[in-house]
Coordinates of C-alpha atoms in Angstrom, one line a residue:
M1 CA 104.5 134.3 33.7
D2 CA 105.1 131.3 31.5
E3 CA 108.7 132.1 31.0
G4 CA 109.2 132.5 34.8
Y5 CA 107.7 129.1 35.5
A6 CA 109.8 127.6 32.7
S7 CA 112.9 128.9 34.2
L8 CA 112.3 127.2 37.6
P9 CA 113.8 123.8 38.3
T10 CA 111.6 120.7 38.1
S11 CA 112.2 120.0 41.8
H12 CA 110.7 123.4 42.8
L13 CA 107.6 122.7 40.7
L14 CA 107.2 119.3 42.4
G15 CA 107.6 120.8 45.8
S16 CA 105.0 123.4 45.1
A17 CA 102.6 120.7 43.9
V18 CA 103.1 118.8 47.1
A19 CA 102.6 121.9 49.2
V20 CA 99.3 122.9 47.6
A21 CA 97.9 119.3 47.4
P22 CA 95.5 118.3 50.2
D23 CA 96.9 116.4 53.1
E24 CA 96.1 112.8 52.4
R25 CA 98.3 111.3 55.1
K26 CA 96.8 108.3 56.9
P27 CA 97.3 107.9 60.7
G28 CA 100.4 105.8 61.2
A29 CA 100.1 102.7 63.4
P30 CA 103.7 103.1 64.9
A31 CA 102.7 106.5 66.3
E32 CA 99.7 105.0 68.1
V33 CA 101.8 102.2 69.5
G34 CA 104.4 104.7 70.7
N35 CA 101.7 106.8 72.4
A36 CA 100.2 103.8 74.1
A37 CA 103.6 102.7 75.4
A38 CA 104.3 106.1 76.7
T39 CA 100.9 106.3 78.5
S40 CA 101.4 102.9 80.0
R41 CA 104.6 104.1 81.6
L42 CA 102.8 106.9 83.4
Q43 CA 101.5 106.3 87.0
Q44 CA 97.9 107.1 87.4
F45 CA 97.3 109.9 89.9
P46 CA 95.6 109.8 92.3
P47 CA 95.8 106.1 93.0
A48 CA 92.5 104.2 92.8
P49 CA 91.4 103.3 96.4
A50 CA 90.5 99.7 97.2
A51 CA 87.0 98.5 97.5
N52 CA 86.8 99.3 101.3
G53 CA 88.3 102.7 100.9
G54 CA 91.8 102.0 102.1
G55 CA 95.3 102.3 100.9
Y56 CA 97.6 103.0 98.0
Q57 CA 97.8 100.4 95.2
P58 CA 101.3 100.2 93.8
P59 CA 101.6 100.3 90.0
G60 CA 101.2 96.9 88.5
S61 CA 99.9 95.3 91.7
P62 CA 96.8 93.1 91.5
L63 CA 93.4 94.2 92.9
G64 CA 93.7 94.2 96.6
G65 CA 97.4 95.2 96.6
D66 CA 98.7 91.8 97.7
V67 CA 102.4 92.5 96.9
E68 CA 103.5 89.2 98.3
T69 CA 101.8 87.3 95.5
Q70 CA 103.9 89.0 92.8
T71 CA 107.3 88.6 94.4
N72 CA 109.5 85.6 95.2
W73 CA 110.6 84.6 98.7
K74 CA 113.0 87.6 98.8
G75 CA 110.0 89.9 98.8
Y76 CA 109.2 88.8 102.4
F77 CA 112.4 90.4 103.6
N78 CA 112.2 93.5 101.5
V79 CA 110.9 96.6 103.5
A80 CA 109.6 98.2 100.3
S81 CA 107.2 95.3 99.8
Y82 CA 105.3 96.3 103.0
T83 CA 105.1 100.0 102.4
P84 CA 101.6 100.0 100.8
Y85 CA 100.2 98.2 103.9
F86 CA 101.0 101.3 106.1
N87 CA 99.0 103.7 104.0
V88 CA 95.5 103.2 105.4
D89 CA 92.7 105.6 106.4
T90 CA 91.9 106.2 110.1
D91 CA 88.3 105.3 109.5
V92 CA 89.3 101.9 108.2
V93 CA 91.5 101.2 111.2
V94 CA 88.8 102.2 113.7
D95 CA 86.3 100.0 111.9
R96 CA 88.6 97.0 112.1
L97 CA 89.3 97.7 115.8
I98 CA 85.6 97.6 116.5
S99 CA 85.2 94.4 114.5
S100 CA 88.1 92.8 116.4
V101 CA 86.2 93.3 119.7
Y102 CA 82.9 92.1 118.2
P103 CA 84.1 89.2 116.1
M104 CA 80.7 88.4 114.5
E105 CA 81.2 91.1 111.8
G106 CA 83.2 89.0 109.4
F107 CA 86.6 90.6 110.0
F108 CA 88.5 88.5 107.5
R109 CA 86.2 89.7 104.6
K110 CA 87.1 93.3 105.6
I111 CA 90.8 92.7 105.3
D112 CA 90.7 90.4 102.4
V113 CA 90.9 93.1 99.8
N114 CA 93.2 95.5 101.6
P115 CA 95.0 94.2 104.7
D116 CA 97.1 96.7 106.7
M117 CA 100.1 96.5 109.0
Y118 CA 99.6 100.0 110.5
G119 CA 96.9 98.9 113.0
P120 CA 98.7 95.7 114.2
L121 CA 102.0 97.6 114.7
W122 CA 100.5 100.3 116.9
I123 CA 98.2 97.8 118.8
T124 CA 101.2 95.7 119.7
T125 CA 103.3 98.7 120.7
T126 CA 100.6 100.2 122.8
L127 CA 99.9 96.9 124.5
I128 CA 103.6 96.6 125.4
F129 CA 103.7 99.9 127.2
M130 CA 100.4 99.4 128.9
L131 CA 101.4 96.0 130.2
A132 CA 104.6 97.3 131.5
A133 CA 103.2 100.4 133.1
F134 CA 99.9 99.0 134.4
G135 CA 101.5 95.8 135.5
N136 CA 103.7 97.7 137.8
F137 CA 100.9 99.9 139.0
A138 CA 98.6 96.8 139.6
T139 CA 101.4 95.3 141.7
Y140 CA 101.6 98.5 143.7
L141 CA 97.8 98.5 144.3
M142 CA 97.9 94.9 145.6
Q143 CA 100.9 95.4 147.9
R144 CA 100.2 98.8 149.3
K145 CA 97.8 97.2 151.8
S146 CA 100.5 95.1 153.2
D147 CA 104.0 96.6 152.9
L148 CA 105.1 99.3 150.4
N149 CA 108.7 98.8 151.4
I150 CA 108.9 95.6 149.3
W151 CA 107.5 97.2 146.1
N152 CA 109.8 98.6 143.4
F153 CA 109.2 99.6 139.9
D154 CA 110.2 96.7 137.7
V155 CA 111.8 98.0 134.5
S156 CA 112.2 94.4 133.2
Y157 CA 108.4 94.4 132.5
F158 CA 109.2 96.5 129.4
S159 CA 111.7 94.1 127.9
L160 CA 109.6 91.1 128.8
A161 CA 106.4 92.6 127.2
A162 CA 108.3 93.7 124.1
S163 CA 109.9 90.3 123.6
V164 CA 106.7 88.4 124.1
M165 CA 104.3 90.6 122.2
Y166 CA 106.4 91.4 119.2
G167 CA 107.6 87.8 119.0
Y168 CA 104.0 86.5 119.3
A169 CA 102.6 88.9 116.7
I170 CA 105.3 88.1 114.2
V171 CA 106.3 84.4 114.8
V172 CA 103.0 82.8 115.5
P173 CA 101.1 84.0 112.4
A174 CA 104.2 83.1 110.3
A175 CA 104.4 79.6 111.8
F176 CA 100.7 78.9 111.2
F177 CA 101.0 80.3 107.7
F178 CA 103.7 77.7 106.8
L179 CA 101.7 75.0 108.6
F180 CA 98.5 75.8 106.6
Q181 CA 100.5 75.8 103.4
Y182 CA 102.1 72.4 104.3
F183 CA 98.7 70.9 104.8
G184 CA 97.4 72.1 101.4
S185 CA 95.8 75.5 102.2
R186 CA 96.8 78.7 100.5
P187 CA 96.6 81.5 103.1
S188 CA 98.2 84.9 102.9
L189 CA 101.0 85.8 105.3
I190 CA 100.1 89.5 105.3
R191 CA 96.4 88.8 106.1
F192 CA 97.6 86.4 108.9
W193 CA 99.8 89.2 110.4
C194 CA 96.9 91.6 110.1
M195 CA 94.4 89.4 111.7
W196 CA 96.6 88.3 114.6
G197 CA 97.7 91.9 115.2
Y198 CA 94.1 93.1 115.6
S199 CA 93.3 90.1 117.8
L200 CA 95.5 91.7 120.4
F201 CA 93.5 94.8 120.7
I202 CA 91.0 93.4 123.2
F203 CA 93.9 93.1 125.7
V204 CA 94.4 96.9 125.6
P205 CA 91.1 97.7 127.5
A206 CA 91.5 94.5 129.5
S207 CA 94.9 95.7 130.8
I208 CA 93.1 98.8 132.2
L209 CA 90.4 96.8 133.9
L210 CA 93.1 94.5 135.4
L211 CA 94.1 97.5 137.6
I212 CA 91.1 96.5 139.8
P213 CA 92.8 95.2 143.0
V214 CA 90.5 92.2 143.3
E215 CA 92.1 88.9 142.3
F216 CA 88.8 87.2 141.5
L217 CA 87.7 90.0 139.1
R218 CA 91.1 90.0 137.5
W219 CA 90.7 86.3 136.6
V220 CA 87.2 86.9 135.2
I221 CA 88.4 89.9 133.1
I222 CA 91.4 88.0 131.6
A223 CA 89.3 84.9 131.0
G224 CA 86.7 87.0 129.1
A225 CA 89.4 88.8 127.1
G226 CA 91.2 85.6 126.3
G227 CA 88.0 83.8 125.3
A228 CA 86.9 86.6 123.0
S229 CA 90.3 86.8 121.4
S230 CA 90.4 83.1 120.9
W231 CA 87.0 83.1 119.4
F232 CA 88.0 85.9 117.0
I233 CA 91.0 83.7 115.8
F234 CA 88.8 80.6 115.5
L235 CA 86.1 82.3 113.4
N236 CA 88.5 84.0 111.0
L237 CA 90.7 81.0 110.5
K238 CA 87.7 78.9 109.8
E239 CA 86.5 81.4 107.2
C240 CA 89.9 81.7 105.7
T241 CA 90.2 77.9 105.2
E242 CA 86.6 77.3 104.2
G243 CA 86.3 74.0 102.4
A244 CA 89.5 72.5 103.9
D245 CA 89.8 70.2 106.9
M246 CA 92.0 72.3 109.2
M247 CA 90.1 72.1 112.4
A248 CA 93.1 70.8 114.4
L249 CA 95.3 73.7 113.4
I250 CA 92.4 76.2 114.0
A251 CA 91.9 74.8 117.5
S252 CA 95.6 74.9 118.2
A253 CA 95.7 78.6 117.3
S254 CA 92.7 79.4 119.5
V255 CA 94.3 77.5 122.5
L256 CA 97.5 79.4 121.9
Q257 CA 95.7 82.7 121.9
F258 CA 94.0 81.9 125.2
A259 CA 97.4 80.8 126.6
L260 CA 98.7 84.3 125.8
A261 CA 95.9 85.7 127.9
L262 CA 96.9 83.5 130.9
F263 CA 100.6 84.6 130.4
I264 CA 99.6 88.2 130.6
K265 CA 97.7 87.6 133.9
V266 CA 100.4 85.5 135.5
F267 CA 103.5 87.6 134.5
F268 CA 102.1 91.1 134.6
F269 CA 99.1 91.1 136.9
A270 CA 99.9 88.5 139.5

């Protein structure tokens, strides 16, 4: 046995000693750093919902998913920036629709964490088709008592409704967003689009009631719908700009909202 060991090279003896020695290796810091870096690159699944139960939070976005705050001006024209705002639960949309009709619920606080664009898009699109279809039908109901020969289905109602409603829902909130910024406030463009979009919902049931072929009742209905929508805009803009003297801009937005109601009555349900 001794002669066998003596014939072995010194390196083999050292290797054996290392193999039988207890493992005294200490955990290496570089390995931990590498694992942490690899974990940070992984996307958590499923995504954590927002405080009010809605929507996908993109990786790296702040709480509330306000993508516009982490991008430059080019982000406003990037379609991918608005993708998270279309991933919203039906229950959340229904709750916001109810709050838009009953504006004492603090609507702006509901959309502050997770605003969406899904509801405003479908509200505006639905309103366009209802104004065009019901506007023609209301004209038919008013004219059938006199002479049906002078009535024709007016296809131009669709183009007029689309131009006005889409233009109003996009341009007006953007204009007031820049105005509020100019006068020192720091609003959110996404939240403005969301709020103005939901403010149009009350005109959807109002357009059905405007089918009543009584002119006096039509004016009462549109005045009530316009007043409620204007009050909705007023309360939410006041809450949004709390602490800032923006009453002139808030009043202007409310008046413009009521003017939209008058436009609907005059051009679609005359």
